[in-house]
Amino acid sequence: MYEAVINQIGLTTEQAAIYEALVSGGPMKAAKISQKTSLKRGFVYFLLEQLVALGLVEKEVIKAKTAIFKPAHPYKLKELAEKREKEAKEAQIALDGVLPQLVSNFNLASGKPGVRFFEGREGLIKIYEELLDEKSPIDSIEDKGEMAEFIMDYSHKFIKKRRERGIFNRVVCPASNPINKTSPEELRETRTIPVKLYPLSMDIKIVNNKVSLITLRKESAVGILIDHPEIAENFKIIFKYLWDSLEKNPSKEIAGNQAAIASSSSASVTTP
């Protein structure tokens, strides 16, 4: 009757059957438990010892080689469920701590990049959270403001978490980006490009061996997370080139270069 519920806290079907038999029938010997559950007596003894170790069954020896088994209070099940929930959370935290290195080792051994796809708001937030978990400086080539429009509430949380973890962020983005101005307090330095010439509509982030490519438009919010040292290194080279080229008054310099190129092109055209 209750076996399915008891199973959900981690007991086997046979353990749950024995506990339910004791709760329903009261204290009894292993032989009687075997009859009520249709389990072999030797197996019943084995399971009873496990339940005793879990604190769900109490064993009382009445004479040599004879014991009576009785159930612990059902609240013990709740305590066990809470204990296992806590252990599962601790295991998740521990796994998160070693997962990046495990993935890196896997990618190196297999020779293939780890590529994962994410969709929608929650999917993109998972990417950003994973980048934060790297706890290393982040280089960004950002959009002209879609993140602020699409996930404004999370964009501020991302900045707060990044600051709390001491993660510095270098940003290349159009001058119209409203949330990524240079800010020592927010551990961020930004160099801008003219939005009319370079209307970027995606967010690229590079950290350690990971590269994220994200589009933030509501109708097509998708992200790709790549974990591969060579791919990441090439993106770092591209970022460095952009960063260094924007060092001196970037917007005017690029605009001036574009104008010079346009002027030179028009001067070279001759009429017949």
Coordinates of C-alpha atoms in Angstrom, one line a residue:
M1 CA 0.0 0.0 0.0
Y2 CA 2.8 2.4 1.0
E3 CA 5.6 0.6 -0.8
A4 CA 5.7 3.0 -3.8
V5 CA 6.0 6.1 -1.5
I6 CA 8.7 4.4 0.6
N7 CA 10.6 3.4 -2.5
Q8 CA 10.9 7.1 -3.4
I9 CA 13.2 7.8 -0.4
G10 CA 15.7 5.2 -1.6
L11 CA 14.5 1.9 -0.2
T12 CA 14.4 -1.1 -2.4
T13 CA 11.0 -2.7 -3.1
E14 CA 11.9 -5.6 -0.8
Q15 CA 13.0 -3.3 2.0
A16 CA 9.8 -1.3 1.7
A17 CA 7.7 -4.5 1.7
I18 CA 9.4 -5.7 5.0
Y19 CA 8.9 -2.3 6.7
E20 CA 5.3 -2.1 5.6
A21 CA 4.7 -5.7 6.9
L22 CA 6.1 -4.7 10.3
V23 CA 4.1 -1.4 10.5
S24 CA 0.9 -3.3 9.6
G25 CA 1.5 -6.5 11.6
G26 CA 3.6 -5.3 14.5
P27 CA 6.7 -7.0 15.9
M28 CA 7.4 -10.5 14.4
K29 CA 10.2 -13.0 13.8
A30 CA 12.0 -13.3 10.5
A31 CA 10.1 -16.5 9.6
K32 CA 6.7 -14.7 9.8
I33 CA 8.0 -11.8 7.8
S34 CA 9.1 -14.2 5.2
Q35 CA 5.6 -15.7 5.0
K36 CA 3.9 -12.2 4.8
T37 CA 6.3 -10.9 2.1
S38 CA 6.9 -14.1 0.2
L39 CA 10.6 -13.5 0.4
K40 CA 13.1 -16.2 1.2
R41 CA 14.1 -16.3 4.9
G42 CA 17.8 -15.9 4.3
F43 CA 17.1 -12.9 2.1
V44 CA 14.8 -11.5 4.8
Y45 CA 17.5 -11.7 7.4
F46 CA 19.9 -9.9 5.0
L47 CA 17.3 -7.1 4.4
L48 CA 16.5 -6.8 8.1
E49 CA 20.1 -6.1 9.0
Q50 CA 20.1 -3.3 6.3
L51 CA 17.0 -1.8 7.8
V52 CA 18.4 -2.0 11.3
A53 CA 21.5 -0.1 10.1
L54 CA 19.2 2.5 8.5
G55 CA 17.4 2.9 11.9
L56 CA 14.1 1.8 10.4
V57 CA 13.8 -1.5 12.2
E58 CA 14.8 -2.5 15.8
K59 CA 16.1 -5.9 16.6
E60 CA 15.4 -7.5 20.0
V61 CA 17.1 -10.8 20.8
I62 CA 14.8 -12.8 23.1
K63 CA 16.9 -16.0 23.3
A64 CA 19.9 -17.5 21.6
K65 CA 19.5 -17.3 17.8
T66 CA 16.0 -15.9 18.1
A67 CA 15.1 -12.3 17.5
I68 CA 12.0 -10.2 17.2
F69 CA 12.0 -7.3 14.8
K70 CA 9.8 -4.3 15.2
P71 CA 9.4 -1.1 13.1
A72 CA 10.8 2.3 14.1
H73 CA 8.4 5.2 14.2
P74 CA 7.4 6.3 10.6
Y75 CA 8.9 9.7 11.4
K76 CA 12.2 7.9 10.9
L77 CA 11.3 7.7 7.2
K78 CA 11.0 11.4 7.1
E79 CA 14.4 11.8 8.8
L80 CA 16.0 9.4 6.3
A81 CA 14.4 11.3 3.4
E82 CA 15.8 14.6 4.7
K83 CA 19.2 13.0 5.3
R84 CA 19.4 11.7 1.8
E85 CA 18.2 15.0 0.3
K86 CA 21.0 16.7 2.2
E87 CA 23.6 14.2 1.0
A88 CA 22.3 14.5 -2.6
K89 CA 22.8 18.3 -2.4
E90 CA 26.3 17.9 -1.0
A91 CA 27.1 15.4 -3.8
Q92 CA 25.8 17.8 -6.4
I93 CA 28.0 20.6 -5.0
A94 CA 31.0 18.3 -4.9
L95 CA 30.3 17.1 -8.5
D96 CA 30.0 20.7 -9.7
G97 CA 33.5 21.4 -8.2
V98 CA 35.2 18.6 -10.2
L99 CA 32.9 18.5 -13.3
P100 CA 34.9 21.2 -15.3
Q101 CA 38.1 19.2 -14.9
L102 CA 36.4 15.9 -15.7
V103 CA 34.9 17.5 -18.9
S104 CA 38.3 18.9 -19.8
N105 CA 40.0 15.6 -19.4
F106 CA 37.3 13.9 -21.4
N107 CA 37.6 16.3 -24.3
L108 CA 41.4 16.0 -24.3
A109 CA 41.2 12.2 -24.3
S110 CA 38.6 12.0 -27.0
G111 CA 40.1 14.7 -29.1
K112 CA 36.6 16.1 -29.7
P113 CA 35.2 19.4 -28.4
G114 CA 32.4 19.3 -25.9
V115 CA 29.5 21.1 -27.6
R116 CA 26.1 21.6 -25.9
F117 CA 23.0 23.5 -27.1
F118 CA 20.6 25.5 -24.9
E119 CA 17.3 27.1 -25.7
G120 CA 15.1 29.7 -24.0
R121 CA 15.7 31.9 -21.0
E122 CA 16.5 29.1 -18.5
G123 CA 18.9 27.5 -20.9
L124 CA 20.9 30.6 -21.5
I125 CA 21.0 31.3 -17.7
K126 CA 22.6 27.8 -17.3
I127 CA 25.4 28.8 -19.7
Y128 CA 26.1 32.0 -17.8
E129 CA 26.1 30.2 -14.5
E130 CA 28.6 27.6 -15.8
L131 CA 30.9 30.4 -17.0
L132 CA 30.8 31.9 -13.5
D133 CA 31.7 28.5 -12.0
E134 CA 35.0 28.7 -13.9
K135 CA 36.0 31.5 -11.4
S136 CA 38.4 33.0 -14.0
P137 CA 38.5 36.3 -15.9
I138 CA 35.9 36.5 -18.7
D139 CA 36.5 38.2 -22.1
S140 CA 33.2 39.2 -23.9
I141 CA 32.3 40.4 -27.3
E142 CA 28.8 41.6 -26.7
D143 CA 25.6 42.6 -28.4
K144 CA 24.1 46.1 -28.6
G145 CA 21.8 45.6 -25.6
E146 CA 19.6 42.5 -26.2
M147 CA 20.7 40.9 -22.9
A148 CA 19.4 43.9 -21.0
E149 CA 16.1 43.6 -22.8
F150 CA 15.7 39.8 -22.7
I151 CA 16.9 39.0 -19.2
M152 CA 17.3 42.3 -17.5
D153 CA 16.8 40.9 -14.0
Y154 CA 19.4 38.1 -14.5
S155 CA 21.9 40.4 -16.2
H156 CA 22.2 42.3 -12.9
K157 CA 22.4 39.1 -10.9
F158 CA 25.2 37.9 -13.2
I159 CA 27.2 41.1 -12.6
K160 CA 26.6 40.8 -8.8
K161 CA 27.8 37.2 -8.7
R162 CA 30.8 38.0 -10.9
R163 CA 31.8 40.7 -8.5
E164 CA 31.3 38.5 -5.5
R165 CA 33.6 35.9 -7.0
G166 CA 36.2 38.5 -7.9
I167 CA 36.0 37.8 -11.7
F168 CA 37.2 40.6 -13.9
N169 CA 35.5 41.1 -17.2
R170 CA 36.9 42.7 -20.4
V171 CA 34.2 43.7 -22.8
V172 CA 34.1 44.7 -26.5
C173 CA 30.6 46.0 -27.4
P174 CA 28.7 48.6 -29.4
A175 CA 28.6 52.0 -27.6
S176 CA 24.8 51.6 -27.3
N177 CA 25.1 48.7 -24.8
P178 CA 23.4 50.1 -21.7
I179 CA 24.8 47.9 -18.9
N180 CA 28.5 47.3 -19.7
K181 CA 30.2 50.6 -19.3
T182 CA 33.7 50.6 -17.8
S183 CA 33.4 50.3 -14.0
P184 CA 36.2 49.6 -11.5
E185 CA 33.5 48.8 -8.9
E186 CA 32.0 46.1 -11.1
L187 CA 35.4 44.7 -12.1
R188 CA 34.9 45.6 -15.8
E189 CA 36.7 47.4 -18.5
T190 CA 34.9 48.1 -21.7
R191 CA 36.1 49.2 -25.2
T192 CA 33.4 50.2 -27.6
I193 CA 32.8 50.0 -31.3
P194 CA 30.3 52.1 -33.4
V195 CA 26.9 50.4 -33.4
K196 CA 26.1 51.6 -36.9
L197 CA 29.2 49.9 -38.3
Y198 CA 29.1 46.8 -36.1
P199 CA 25.5 46.1 -35.0
L200 CA 26.4 42.9 -33.1
S201 CA 23.3 40.8 -32.1
M202 CA 24.9 38.1 -30.1
D203 CA 27.0 37.6 -26.9
I204 CA 30.3 35.8 -27.1
K205 CA 32.2 34.9 -23.9
I206 CA 35.6 33.3 -23.5
V207 CA 36.8 31.9 -20.2
N208 CA 39.5 29.2 -19.7
N209 CA 38.8 26.5 -22.3
K210 CA 35.1 27.5 -22.8
V211 CA 33.5 29.6 -25.4
S212 CA 29.8 30.6 -25.4
L213 CA 27.9 31.8 -28.4
I214 CA 24.5 33.2 -27.5
T215 CA 21.7 35.0 -29.4
L216 CA 19.3 36.9 -27.1
R217 CA 16.3 37.7 -29.2
K218 CA 13.1 36.5 -27.7
E219 CA 11.9 34.7 -30.8
S220 CA 15.2 32.8 -31.2
A221 CA 17.1 32.7 -27.9
V222 CA 19.6 29.9 -28.3
G223 CA 23.1 29.3 -27.0
I224 CA 26.1 27.0 -27.8
L225 CA 28.7 26.2 -25.1
I226 CA 32.0 24.8 -26.5
D227 CA 34.6 23.3 -24.2
H228 CA 37.8 22.8 -26.2
P229 CA 41.3 24.4 -25.5
E230 CA 42.2 25.0 -29.2
I231 CA 38.9 26.6 -30.1
A232 CA 39.1 28.8 -26.9
E233 CA 42.6 29.8 -27.7
N234 CA 41.7 31.0 -31.2
F235 CA 38.8 33.0 -29.8
K236 CA 41.2 34.5 -27.3
I237 CA 43.5 35.6 -30.2
I238 CA 40.5 37.2 -32.0
F239 CA 39.5 39.0 -28.8
K240 CA 43.0 40.2 -28.2
Y241 CA 43.2 41.6 -31.7
L242 CA 39.9 43.5 -31.2
W243 CA 40.9 44.7 -27.7
D244 CA 44.3 46.0 -28.8
S245 CA 42.9 47.7 -31.9
L246 CA 40.4 49.6 -29.7
E247 CA 43.0 50.8 -27.2
K248 CA 43.1 54.4 -28.4
N249 CA 39.8 56.2 -28.7
P250 CA 38.2 53.2 -30.5
S251 CA 35.0 54.6 -31.9
K252 CA 36.5 57.6 -33.6
E253 CA 39.5 55.7 -34.8
I254 CA 37.4 53.0 -36.5
A255 CA 34.9 55.4 -37.9
G256 CA 37.9 57.5 -39.3
N257 CA 39.4 54.4 -40.8
Q258 CA 36.1 53.4 -42.4
A259 CA 35.7 57.0 -43.8
A260 CA 39.2 56.9 -45.2
I261 CA 38.6 53.6 -46.9
A262 CA 35.3 54.8 -48.3
S263 CA 37.0 58.0 -49.6
S264 CA 39.9 56.1 -51.1
S265 CA 37.5 53.7 -52.9
S266 CA 35.4 56.5 -54.4
A267 CA 38.5 58.4 -55.5
S268 CA 39.8 55.3 -57.3
V269 CA 36.6 55.0 -59.4
T270 CA 36.9 56.7 -62.8
T271 CA 34.1 57.7 -65.1
P272 CA 34.3 56.5 -68.8

